[in-house]
mmCIF file of C-alpha atoms in Angstrom:
data_model
loop_
_atom_site.group_PDB
_atom_site.id
_atom_site.type_symbol
_atom_site.label_atom_id
_atom_site.label_comp_id
_atom_site.label_asym_id
_atom_site.label_seq_id
_atom_site.Cartn_x
_atom_site.Cartn_y
_atom_site.Cartn_z
ATOM 1 C CA MET A 1353 0.001 -0.221 0.209
ATOM 2 C CA ALA A 1354 1.321 3.445 -0.886
ATOM 3 C CA LEU A 1355 2.166 6.114 1.281
ATOM 4 C CA ILE A 1356 0.120 9.055 0.417
ATOM 5 C CA SER A 1357 2.514 11.716 -0.173
ATOM 6 C CA LYS A 1358 1.496 15.669 1.806
ATOM 7 C CA SER A 1359 1.820 16.820 -2.005
ATOM 8 C CA ASP A 1360 -1.333 14.148 -2.688
ATOM 9 C CA VAL A 1361 -3.062 16.038 -0.312
ATOM 10 C CA ASN A 1362 -5.489 18.866 -0.849
ATOM 11 C CA ILE A 1363 -4.019 20.766 2.432
ATOM 12 C CA GLU A 1364 -6.159 23.834 1.591
ATOM 13 C CA LEU A 1365 -9.424 21.766 1.396
ATOM 14 C CA TRP A 1366 -8.716 20.433 4.841
ATOM 15 C CA LYS A 1367 -7.834 23.730 6.737
ATOM 16 C CA ASP A 1368 -11.044 25.097 5.249
ATOM 17 C CA HIS A 1369 -12.791 21.814 6.779
ATOM 18 C CA ALA A 1370 -10.882 21.690 10.381
ATOM 19 C CA ASN A 1371 -11.698 25.657 9.878
ATOM 20 C CA GLN A 1372 -15.832 24.853 10.381
ATOM 21 C CA ALA A 1373 -15.204 22.135 11.959
ATOM 22 C CA ALA A 1374 -13.259 24.253 15.048
ATOM 23 C CA SER A 1375 -15.898 26.560 14.889
ATOM 24 C CA ASN A 1376 -18.431 24.587 15.270
ATOM 25 C CA ALA A 1377 -17.393 22.625 17.941
ATOM 26 C CA ILE A 1378 -16.285 26.537 20.108
ATOM 27 C CA ILE A 1379 -19.439 28.248 19.177
ATOM 28 C CA GLU A 1380 -21.513 24.693 20.751
ATOM 29 C CA LEU A 1381 -19.483 24.483 23.341
ATOM 30 C CA LYS A 1382 -19.463 28.596 24.382
ATOM 31 C CA SER A 1383 -23.729 28.375 24.025
ATOM 32 C CA LEU A 1384 -23.214 25.089 26.157
ATOM 33 C CA ILE A 1385 -21.232 27.040 28.896
ATOM 34 C CA SER A 1386 -23.286 29.909 28.942
ATOM 35 C CA LYS A 1387 -26.452 27.630 29.289
ATOM 36 C CA ILE A 1388 -24.827 26.147 33.045
ATOM 37 C CA LYS A 1389 -22.465 28.884 33.970
ATOM 38 C CA HIS A 1390 -25.756 30.014 36.398
ATOM 39 C CA LEU A 1391 -26.880 27.174 37.207
ATOM 40 C CA ASP A 1392 -27.527 26.406 41.074
ATOM 41 C CA VAL A 1393 -25.148 23.701 43.054
ATOM 42 C CA VAL A 1394 -26.411 21.570 45.805
ATOM 43 C CA GLU A 1395 -23.421 20.006 48.105
ATOM 44 C CA LEU A 1396 -25.457 16.394 49.640
ATOM 45 C CA GLY A 1397 -24.894 15.102 53.768
ATOM 46 C CA ARG A 1398 -25.300 11.853 54.049
ATOM 47 C CA SER A 1399 -27.875 9.296 54.109
ATOM 48 C CA GLU A 1400 -28.144 5.500 55.548
ATOM 49 C CA ASP A 1401 -31.242 4.755 54.145
ATOM 50 C CA ARG A 1402 -31.042 0.925 52.145
ATOM 51 C CA ALA A 1403 -31.275 0.872 48.237
ATOM 52 C CA ILE A 1404 -31.344 -1.693 46.601
ATOM 53 C CA ALA A 1405 -30.562 -2.232 42.531
ATOM 54 C CA PRO A 1406 -31.874 -4.858 40.135
ATOM 55 C CA VAL A 1407 -30.053 -5.703 37.032
ATOM 56 C CA ALA A 1408 -30.224 -8.035 33.813
ATOM 57 C CA SER A 1409 -27.508 -10.466 32.834
ATOM 58 C CA ASP A 1410 -24.853 -8.273 30.105
ATOM 59 C CA GLY A 1411 -25.906 -10.345 26.717
ATOM 60 C CA GLY A 1412 -22.405 -10.054 25.462
ATOM 61 C CA GLU A 1413 -20.848 -11.847 28.774
ATOM 62 C CA CYS A 1414 -23.889 -14.081 28.883
ATOM 63 C CA ARG A 1415 -24.336 -15.651 24.724
ATOM 64 C CA LEU A 1416 -23.597 -19.073 24.261
ATOM 65 C CA ILE A 1417 -22.025 -19.486 20.565
ATOM 66 C CA ALA A 1418 -21.559 -22.358 18.522
ATOM 67 C CA GLN A 1419 -22.354 -21.455 14.708
ATOM 68 C CA PRO A 1420 -25.058 -21.892 13.542
ATOM 69 C CA PHE A 1421 -26.181 -21.807 17.362
ATOM 70 C CA GLY A 1422 -26.540 -19.088 19.338
ATOM 71 C CA PHE A 1423 -28.023 -19.103 22.922
ATOM 72 C CA ASP A 1424 -28.833 -15.861 25.565
ATOM 73 C CA ILE A 1425 -29.160 -16.207 29.024
ATOM 74 C CA ILE A 1426 -30.954 -13.800 30.913
ATOM 75 C CA ARG A 1427 -30.351 -13.766 34.727
ATOM 76 C CA VAL A 1428 -32.064 -10.677 36.795
ATOM 77 C CA ALA A 1429 -31.338 -10.565 40.098
ATOM 78 C CA ASP A 1430 -30.935 -7.445 43.027
ATOM 79 C CA SER A 1431 -28.327 -5.878 44.895
ATOM 80 C CA GLU A 1432 -29.754 -8.408 48.389
ATOM 81 C CA GLY A 1433 -28.937 -11.927 45.707
ATOM 82 C CA THR A 1434 -32.502 -12.443 44.435
ATOM 83 C CA VAL A 1435 -33.133 -13.640 41.128
ATOM 84 C CA TYR A 1436 -36.292 -12.613 39.353
ATOM 85 C CA ALA A 1437 -36.238 -14.630 36.727
ATOM 86 C CA GLU A 1438 -33.801 -16.623 34.500
ATOM 87 C CA HIS A 1439 -34.357 -17.634 30.746
ATOM 88 C CA VAL A 1440 -32.255 -18.933 27.618
ATOM 89 C CA ILE A 1441 -33.330 -17.933 24.525
ATOM 90 C CA SER A 1442 -32.514 -19.286 20.650
ATOM 91 C CA LEU A 1443 -31.153 -16.855 18.823
ATOM 92 C CA THR A 1444 -32.272 -19.029 15.912
ATOM 93 C CA GLU A 1445 -36.095 -18.514 16.778
ATOM 94 C CA GLU A 1446 -38.687 -16.295 15.075
ATOM 95 C CA PRO A 1447 -39.074 -13.320 17.409
ATOM 96 C CA PHE A 1448 -42.622 -13.500 18.004
ATOM 97 C CA ALA A 1449 -42.586 -16.671 19.607
ATOM 98 C CA ALA A 1450 -39.788 -15.869 21.409
ATOM 99 C CA SER A 1451 -41.190 -13.163 22.758
ATOM 100 C CA GLN A 1452 -44.913 -14.742 23.646
ATOM 101 C CA LYS A 1453 -43.016 -17.790 25.102
ATOM 102 C CA LEU A 1454 -40.930 -15.357 27.126
ATOM 103 C CA TYR A 1455 -44.151 -14.022 28.071
ATOM 104 C CA HIS A 1456 -46.337 -16.807 29.024
ATOM 105 C CA GLU A 1457 -42.687 -18.553 31.490
ATOM 106 C CA SER A 1458 -42.200 -15.359 33.091
ATOM 107 C CA LYS A 1459 -44.639 -14.797 36.009
ATOM 108 C CA LEU A 1460 -42.165 -11.685 36.560
ATOM 109 C CA LEU A 1461 -43.574 -10.129 33.126
ATOM 110 C CA GLN A 1462 -46.805 -10.485 33.689
ATOM 111 C CA ASP A 1463 -47.220 -9.794 36.826
ATOM 112 C CA PHE A 1464 -45.359 -6.396 34.938
ATOM 113 C CA CYS A 1465 -48.182 -6.081 32.839
ATOM 114 C CA GLU A 1466 -51.141 -6.450 35.654
ATOM 115 C CA ARG A 1467 -49.795 -3.937 37.590
ATOM 116 C CA ILE A 1468 -49.493 -1.312 35.162
ATOM 117 C CA ASN A 1469 -52.334 -2.910 33.450
ATOM 118 C CA VAL A 1470 -50.833 -2.477 29.990
ATOM 119 C CA LYS A 1471 -50.981 -5.866 27.881
ATOM 120 C CA TRP A 1472 -47.712 -7.677 27.362
ATOM 121 C CA GLU A 1473 -48.205 -6.775 23.231
ATOM 122 C CA ASP A 1474 -48.695 -3.168 24.188
ATOM 123 C CA LEU A 1475 -45.332 -2.863 26.118
ATOM 124 C CA SER A 1476 -42.835 -1.684 23.255
ATOM 125 C CA PHE A 1477 -42.503 -1.229 19.669
ATOM 126 C CA TYR A 1478 -40.420 -3.798 19.755
ATOM 127 C CA ILE A 1479 -42.423 -6.337 20.378
ATOM 128 C CA PRO A 1480 -44.033 -8.255 17.446
ATOM 129 C CA ARG A 1481 -47.273 -8.332 17.452
ATOM 130 C CA ARG A 1482 -47.386 -11.372 14.770
ATOM 131 C CA GLU A 1483 -45.310 -13.853 13.190
ATOM 132 C CA THR A 1484 -43.468 -12.660 10.674
ATOM 133 C CA THR A 1485 -40.376 -14.070 8.098
ATOM 134 C CA ASP A 1486 -39.803 -9.981 7.123
ATOM 135 C CA GLU A 1487 -35.968 -9.205 7.346
ATOM 136 C CA SER A 1488 -36.943 -5.772 7.223
ATOM 137 C CA ARG A 1489 -37.969 -6.403 11.238
ATOM 138 C CA ILE A 1490 -36.120 -6.981 14.266
ATOM 139 C CA THR A 1491 -34.762 -10.615 14.995
ATOM 140 C CA THR A 1492 -34.735 -11.977 18.065
ATOM 141 C CA GLU A 1493 -31.033 -10.953 18.665
ATOM 142 C CA GLU A 1494 -31.991 -7.477 18.183
ATOM 143 C CA MET A 1495 -34.837 -7.458 20.768
ATOM 144 C CA LEU A 1496 -33.000 -9.356 23.413
ATOM 145 C CA PRO A 1497 -31.777 -5.832 24.642
ATOM 146 C CA VAL A 1498 -34.929 -4.750 24.482
ATOM 147 C CA ILE A 1499 -36.035 -7.536 26.699
ATOM 148 C CA ARG A 1500 -33.244 -6.794 29.400
ATOM 149 C CA ASP A 1501 -34.545 -3.527 30.041
ATOM 150 C CA ILE A 1502 -38.596 -4.981 30.437
ATOM 151 C CA LEU A 1503 -37.380 -6.995 32.557
ATOM 152 C CA GLU A 1504 -34.850 -4.282 34.624
ATOM 153 C CA TRP A 1505 -38.353 -2.253 34.833
ATOM 154 C CA ALA A 1506 -40.397 -5.114 35.866
ATOM 155 C CA ALA A 1507 -38.056 -5.872 38.845
ATOM 156 C CA LEU A 1508 -38.216 -2.700 39.882
ATOM 157 C CA VAL A 1509 -41.942 -2.742 39.867
ATOM 158 C CA GLU A 1510 -41.939 -5.837 41.921
ATOM 159 C CA LEU A 1511 -39.638 -4.485 43.990
ATOM 160 C CA ALA A 1512 -41.675 -1.769 44.949
ATOM 161 C CA ALA A 1513 -45.245 -3.807 45.500
ATOM 162 C CA ASN A 1514 -43.622 -4.860 48.572
ATOM 163 C CA SER A 1515 -44.220 -2.963 51.629
ATOM 164 C CA ARG A 1516 -41.093 -1.153 53.977
ATOM 165 C CA PRO A 1517 -41.531 -0.464 57.623
ATOM 166 C CA PHE A 1518 -38.169 1.324 56.522
ATOM 167 C CA LYS A 1519 -37.222 4.125 53.180
ATOM 168 C CA VAL A 1520 -35.547 2.127 50.996
ATOM 169 C CA LEU A 1521 -34.152 3.713 47.247
ATOM 170 C CA LEU A 1522 -34.431 1.912 44.740
ATOM 171 C CA LEU A 1523 -31.994 1.766 41.871
ATOM 172 C CA LYS A 1524 -32.763 1.730 37.932
ATOM 173 C CA ASP A 1525 -28.991 0.605 35.746
ATOM 174 C CA GLY A 1526 -29.715 3.509 33.623
ATOM 175 C CA ALA A 1527 -31.896 6.231 32.628
ATOM 176 C CA LEU A 1528 -35.229 6.924 34.225
ATOM 177 C CA LYS A 1529 -35.885 7.508 30.528
ATOM 178 C CA THR A 1530 -36.820 4.767 27.835
ATOM 179 C CA ARG A 1531 -38.160 4.760 24.264
ATOM 180 C CA ASN A 1532 -38.365 0.725 24.872
ATOM 181 C CA LEU A 1533 -41.744 1.549 26.109
ATOM 182 C CA THR A 1534 -44.392 2.930 24.027
ATOM 183 C CA VAL A 1535 -46.072 6.694 25.328
ATOM 184 C CA LYS A 1536 -48.818 4.238 26.217
ATOM 185 C CA ALA A 1537 -47.173 2.009 28.511
ATOM 186 C CA PHE A 1538 -44.591 4.286 30.290
ATOM 187 C CA PRO A 1539 -46.648 7.090 31.865
ATOM 188 C CA MET A 1540 -48.923 3.431 33.172
ATOM 189 C CA LEU A 1541 -45.344 2.450 34.909
ATOM 190 C CA ARG A 1542 -44.661 6.194 36.275
ATOM 191 C CA GLU A 1543 -48.404 6.440 37.757
ATOM 192 C CA TYR A 1544 -47.425 2.671 39.454
ATOM 193 C CA LEU A 1545 -44.203 3.870 41.300
ATOM 194 C CA LYS A 1546 -45.464 7.720 41.528
ATOM 195 C CA GLN A 1547 -48.616 5.377 43.742
ATOM 196 C CA ARG A 1548 -45.735 3.221 45.792
ATOM 197 C CA TYR A 1549 -44.153 6.483 46.761
ATOM 198 C CA ILE A 1550 -47.346 8.022 48.169
ATOM 199 C CA ALA A 1551 -47.923 5.300 50.040
ATOM 200 C CA ASP A 1552 -45.321 4.116 51.159
ATOM 201 C CA GLY A 1553 -41.984 6.799 50.348
ATOM 202 C CA THR A 1554 -40.545 4.602 47.994
ATOM 203 C CA LEU A 1555 -37.584 6.499 46.084
ATOM 204 C CA VAL A 1556 -36.923 6.475 42.994
ATOM 205 C CA ALA A 1557 -33.854 7.192 41.130
ATOM 206 C CA GLY A 1558 -31.596 5.605 37.944
ATOM 207 C CA ILE A 1559 -27.890 6.039 37.247
ATOM 208 C CA SER A 1560 -25.918 5.895 33.960
ATOM 209 C CA LYS A 1561 -22.506 5.504 33.198
ATOM 210 C CA ASP A 1562 -22.348 6.921 29.652
ATOM 211 C CA SER A 1563 -24.844 8.996 28.370
ATOM 212 C CA ILE A 1564 -25.655 11.514 25.497
ATOM 213 C CA ILE A 1565 -26.207 14.005 28.617
ATOM 214 C CA LEU A 1566 -22.475 14.071 30.202
ATOM 215 C CA ASN A 1567 -20.835 12.867 26.630
ATOM 216 C CA LYS A 1568 -22.589 17.314 25.338
ATOM 217 C CA LEU A 1569 -21.664 18.356 28.919
ATOM 218 C CA TYR A 1570 -18.411 17.969 29.964
ATOM 219 C CA LEU A 1571 -16.363 19.706 28.870
ATOM 220 C CA ALA A 1572 -18.529 23.376 29.531
ATOM 221 C CA ILE A 1573 -18.926 21.560 33.716
ATOM 222 C CA LYS A 1574 -14.856 21.511 33.308
ATOM 223 C CA ALA A 1575 -14.119 24.925 31.512
ATOM 224 C CA ILE A 1576 -15.987 26.123 34.729
ATOM 225 C CA GLY A 1577 -15.368 23.708 36.926
ATOM 226 C CA LEU A 1578 -18.878 23.543 38.331
ATOM 227 C CA LEU A 1579 -18.894 20.416 40.182
ATOM 228 C CA ASN A 1580 -14.490 21.446 41.327
ATOM 229 C CA ARG A 1581 -15.969 21.073 44.457
ATOM 230 C CA ASN A 1582 -14.205 18.343 47.760
ATOM 231 C CA THR A 1583 -17.928 17.365 48.403
ATOM 232 C CA PRO A 1584 -19.951 15.603 46.742
ATOM 233 C CA CYS A 1585 -22.143 17.998 45.116
ATOM 234 C CA PHE A 1586 -24.630 17.785 42.322
ATOM 235 C CA VAL A 1587 -26.582 20.574 39.952
ATOM 236 C CA ASN A 1588 -30.328 20.281 38.479
ATOM 237 C CA ILE A 1589 -30.274 19.828 34.284
ATOM 238 C CA PRO A 1590 -33.087 21.747 33.092
ATOM 239 C CA ASN A 1591 -35.383 20.809 29.996
ATOM 240 C CA ASP A 1592 -34.326 23.633 28.245
ATOM 241 C CA ILE A 1593 -30.709 22.307 27.898
ATOM 242 C CA LEU A 1594 -32.453 18.438 27.322
ATOM 243 C CA LEU A 1595 -34.308 19.586 24.809
ATOM 244 C CA ASP A 1596 -30.667 20.688 22.772
ATOM 245 C CA ILE A 1597 -29.235 17.867 23.917
ATOM 246 C CA TYR A 1598 -32.038 15.228 23.019
ATOM 247 C CA THR A 1599 -32.724 16.163 19.159
ATOM 248 C CA TRP A 1600 -35.186 13.283 18.288
ATOM 249 C CA GLY A 1601 -37.449 15.818 20.777
ATOM 250 C CA ALA A 1602 -40.121 16.551 23.179
ATOM 251 C CA THR A 1603 -42.054 13.264 23.198
ATOM 252 C CA TYR A 1604 -39.264 11.357 24.709
ATOM 253 C CA LEU A 1605 -38.251 13.525 27.488
ATOM 254 C CA ASN A 1606 -42.388 14.516 28.266
ATOM 255 C CA ALA A 1607 -44.145 10.908 28.104
ATOM 256 C CA GLN A 1608 -41.210 8.288 27.949
ATOM 257 C CA SER A 1609 -39.394 9.812 31.043
ATOM 258 C CA PHE A 1610 -40.275 10.898 34.443
ATOM 259 C CA ALA A 1611 -36.878 12.174 35.412
ATOM 260 C CA THR A 1612 -35.102 15.194 37.246
ATOM 261 C CA THR A 1613 -32.140 15.269 35.466
ATOM 262 C CA THR A 1614 -28.717 15.791 37.554
ATOM 263 C CA ILE A 1615 -25.621 15.345 36.792
ATOM 264 C CA SER A 1616 -23.479 14.316 40.381
ATOM 265 C CA LYS A 1617 -20.560 14.107 41.835
ATOM 266 C CA LEU A 1618 -21.382 11.540 44.010
ATOM 267 C CA ALA A 1619 -17.882 11.163 46.457
ATOM 268 C CA THR A 1620 -15.559 13.325 48.019
ATOM 269 C CA GLY A 1621 -12.710 14.747 46.012
ATOM 270 C CA LYS A 1622 -11.590 14.193 42.313
ATOM 271 C CA SER A 1623 -14.389 11.609 41.908
ATOM 272 C CA ARG A 1624 -16.338 10.609 37.818
ATOM 273 C CA MET A 1625 -18.813 12.573 37.027
ATOM 274 C CA TYR A 1626 -22.403 10.852 36.289
ATOM 275 C CA VAL A 1627 -26.096 11.585 34.726
ATOM 276 C CA VAL A 1628 -28.739 10.749 37.809
ATOM 277 C CA ASP A 1629 -32.159 10.595 37.489
ATOM 278 C CA VAL A 1630 -34.662 10.744 40.543
ATOM 279 C CA ALA A 1631 -38.788 10.365 39.969
ATOM 280 C CA ASP A 1632 -40.091 14.176 38.885
ATOM 281 C CA PHE A 1633 -43.167 12.756 41.130
ATOM 282 C CA MET A 1634 -41.004 12.838 44.168
ATOM 283 C CA SER A 1635 -40.682 15.986 46.656
ATOM 284 C CA ASP A 1636 -37.501 17.990 45.990
ATOM 285 C CA THR A 1637 -36.048 16.687 49.604
ATOM 286 C CA ASP A 1638 -36.668 13.137 48.721
ATOM 287 C CA LYS A 1639 -34.771 13.615 45.170
ATOM 288 C CA LYS A 1640 -31.927 15.379 47.466
ATOM 289 C CA ILE A 1641 -32.240 12.393 50.001
ATOM 290 C CA ALA A 1642 -32.117 9.748 47.165
ATOM 291 C CA LEU A 1643 -28.820 11.055 45.737
ATOM 292 C CA GLU A 1644 -27.671 11.555 49.637
ATOM 293 C CA ILE A 1645 -28.515 7.562 49.876
ATOM 294 C CA LEU A 1646 -26.896 7.306 46.868
ATOM 295 C CA SER A 1647 -23.968 9.324 47.837
ATOM 296 C CA THR A 1648 -22.995 6.955 51.159
ATOM 297 C CA HIS A 1649 -23.357 3.986 49.746
ATOM 298 C CA SER A 1650 -20.344 5.047 46.913
ATOM 299 C CA GLU A 1651 -17.513 6.552 48.733
ATOM 300 C CA ILE A 1652 -16.201 2.806 49.236
ATOM 301 C CA THR A 1653 -16.196 1.589 46.389
ATOM 302 C CA PHE A 1654 -13.320 0.023 45.708
ATOM 303 C CA LYS A 1655 -12.255 0.513 41.906
ATOM 304 C CA MET A 1656 -15.666 2.622 41.001
ATOM 305 C CA ILE A 1657 -15.606 5.352 43.752
ATOM 306 C CA GLY A 1658 -18.114 7.763 43.502
ATOM 307 C CA TYR A 1659 -20.621 4.921 42.037
ATOM 308 C CA PRO A 1660 -23.144 3.197 44.006
ATOM 309 C CA GLN A 1661 -22.045 -0.353 45.529
ATOM 310 C CA GLN A 1662 -25.911 -1.676 44.851
ATOM 311 C CA LEU A 1663 -25.226 -1.494 41.150
ATOM 312 C CA LEU A 1664 -22.244 -3.282 41.279
ATOM 313 C CA ARG A 1665 -23.535 -6.364 43.879
ATOM 314 C CA ALA A 1666 -26.390 -6.524 41.052
ATOM 315 C CA HIS A 1667 -23.961 -7.173 38.377
ATOM 316 C CA GLU A 1668 -22.415 -9.331 39.870
ATOM 317 C CA TYR A 1669 -25.695 -11.500 41.419
ATOM 318 C CA ALA A 1670 -26.995 -11.154 37.315
ATOM 319 C CA SER A 1671 -23.944 -12.347 35.348
ATOM 320 C CA ILE A 1672 -23.065 -15.529 34.692
ATOM 321 C CA SER A 1673 -20.536 -17.746 36.823
ATOM 322 C CA ARG A 1674 -17.478 -20.063 34.933
ATOM 323 C CA ILE A 1675 -19.741 -22.808 36.990
ATOM 324 C CA ASP A 1676 -23.263 -21.505 35.834
ATOM 325 C CA HIS A 1677 -21.147 -21.329 32.409
ATOM 326 C CA SER A 1678 -20.528 -24.953 32.692
ATOM 327 C CA VAL A 1679 -23.229 -26.256 34.115
ATOM 328 C CA VAL A 1680 -25.709 -24.128 31.041
ATOM 329 C CA THR A 1681 -23.084 -24.822 28.207
ATOM 330 C CA LYS A 1682 -23.253 -29.101 28.822
ATOM 331 C CA ILE A 1683 -26.695 -29.353 28.418
ATOM 332 C CA LEU A 1684 -27.205 -27.066 26.129
ATOM 333 C CA LYS A 1685 -25.041 -29.703 24.691
ATOM 334 C CA ASP A 1686 -26.605 -32.573 25.376
ATOM 335 C CA LYS A 1687 -29.442 -31.262 24.186
ATOM 336 C CA LEU A 1688 -29.142 -30.360 21.011
ATOM 337 C CA ILE A 1689 -26.809 -34.103 20.451
ATOM 338 C CA GLU A 1690 -30.363 -35.300 21.220
ATOM 339 C CA PHE A 1691 -32.813 -34.227 19.131
ATOM 340 C CA ALA A 1692 -29.737 -34.231 15.874
ATOM 341 C CA GLY A 1693 -29.885 -37.710 15.103
ATOM 342 C CA SER A 1694 -27.933 -39.918 13.967
ATOM 343 C CA GLU A 1695 -27.101 -37.976 10.737
ATOM 344 C CA ILE A 1696 -25.346 -34.902 11.830
ATOM 345 C CA THR A 1697 -24.750 -35.951 15.359
ATOM 346 C CA GLU A 1698 -21.064 -36.738 14.677
ATOM 347 C CA THR A 1699 -20.665 -33.286 12.967
ATOM 348 C CA LEU A 1700 -22.121 -32.107 16.112
ATOM 349 C CA LEU A 1701 -19.731 -33.982 18.169
ATOM 350 C CA ASN A 1702 -16.716 -32.408 15.906
ATOM 351 C CA GLU A 1703 -17.688 -29.067 16.320
ATOM 352 C CA MET A 1704 -18.842 -28.447 20.006
ATOM 353 C CA TYR A 1705 -15.818 -30.637 21.731
ATOM 354 C CA LEU A 1706 -13.420 -30.893 19.113
ATOM 355 C CA GLY A 1707 -14.108 -27.112 17.106
ATOM 356 C CA LYS A 1708 -15.272 -23.590 19.178
ATOM 357 C CA GLY A 1709 -17.623 -25.038 20.372
ATOM 358 C CA LEU A 1710 -20.107 -23.382 23.022
ATOM 359 C CA GLU A 1711 -18.317 -19.556 23.266
ATOM 360 C CA PRO A 1712 -19.450 -17.231 26.256
ATOM 361 C CA GLY A 1713 -19.447 -13.880 24.750
ATOM 362 C CA GLY A 1714 -20.639 -14.697 21.376
ATOM 363 C CA ILE A 1715 -20.620 -11.668 18.460
ATOM 364 C CA ARG A 1716 -21.242 -8.938 20.313
#
């Protein structure tokens, strides 16, 4: 491959492009700085109240592949070790059949739909209403991240349904916003959690490790030192700024969100910032308490100081251990051989025992 010399590159054209790109970037950054520099920063105290986080297993870690077969393992657990659901789904299964099977074998999903009074087929645009062979429609593989998100919401509702004699914060792994639920379903979910808050004082928050909000605002916040304090603190991000960031518009923020959005530094010192949503139906006092609970439980998290330990524990309980993986792999191998018949058994044996076998992680 020949090297490109300077004489082969149109330097003036690249200078023009770079000039325009840099100018636009700096204009946007200065605009964001002007919008956030007057925002009020609130310092956080401590709260020893409990927090519980439900999490679904990560698809990339819980996939077994033996071409052309693929299986996803979904486990939903919370930070206290309770397992709410476990499913094995074939990636080659037709999406409608896979979604129906999952719903009918999952009490968690059935209870979720009943509690928020929404039918399974009305829950998400990504859940097919009928069997289809149209290749342009969503595949089972594409549907599974949506299913994982729905299962986490379902576990959150399951936790909210149980009355407790003490204050508790239910922590969602991710934003209190989603495009995975329909504009009909999401307000019903919000209403259910609101009623549990009114009845029992159950707090709800969500934390995002990665977010378009922080990606957009990070440099502006750093440039003016907005959260440059030694103590845990936060700043509310108003809707006019969110509307500039979420270019797909107001429907998402109004009908598929129940978040008061903050950027929060949950630990002392120069710890990482996160986007933390607190439920918009909570009082201002309880919103601050929710953040103080998170802050208190984020000061001692090893390797990820400033990130709630409940989410770290929930991920550990939801993940598939090496022992679990070995057991599931053996079961799947045995069943593949059992149903293969004599014609293709030898091929399967060669591929699974002498070839790549069933590999965790797969193709994500």
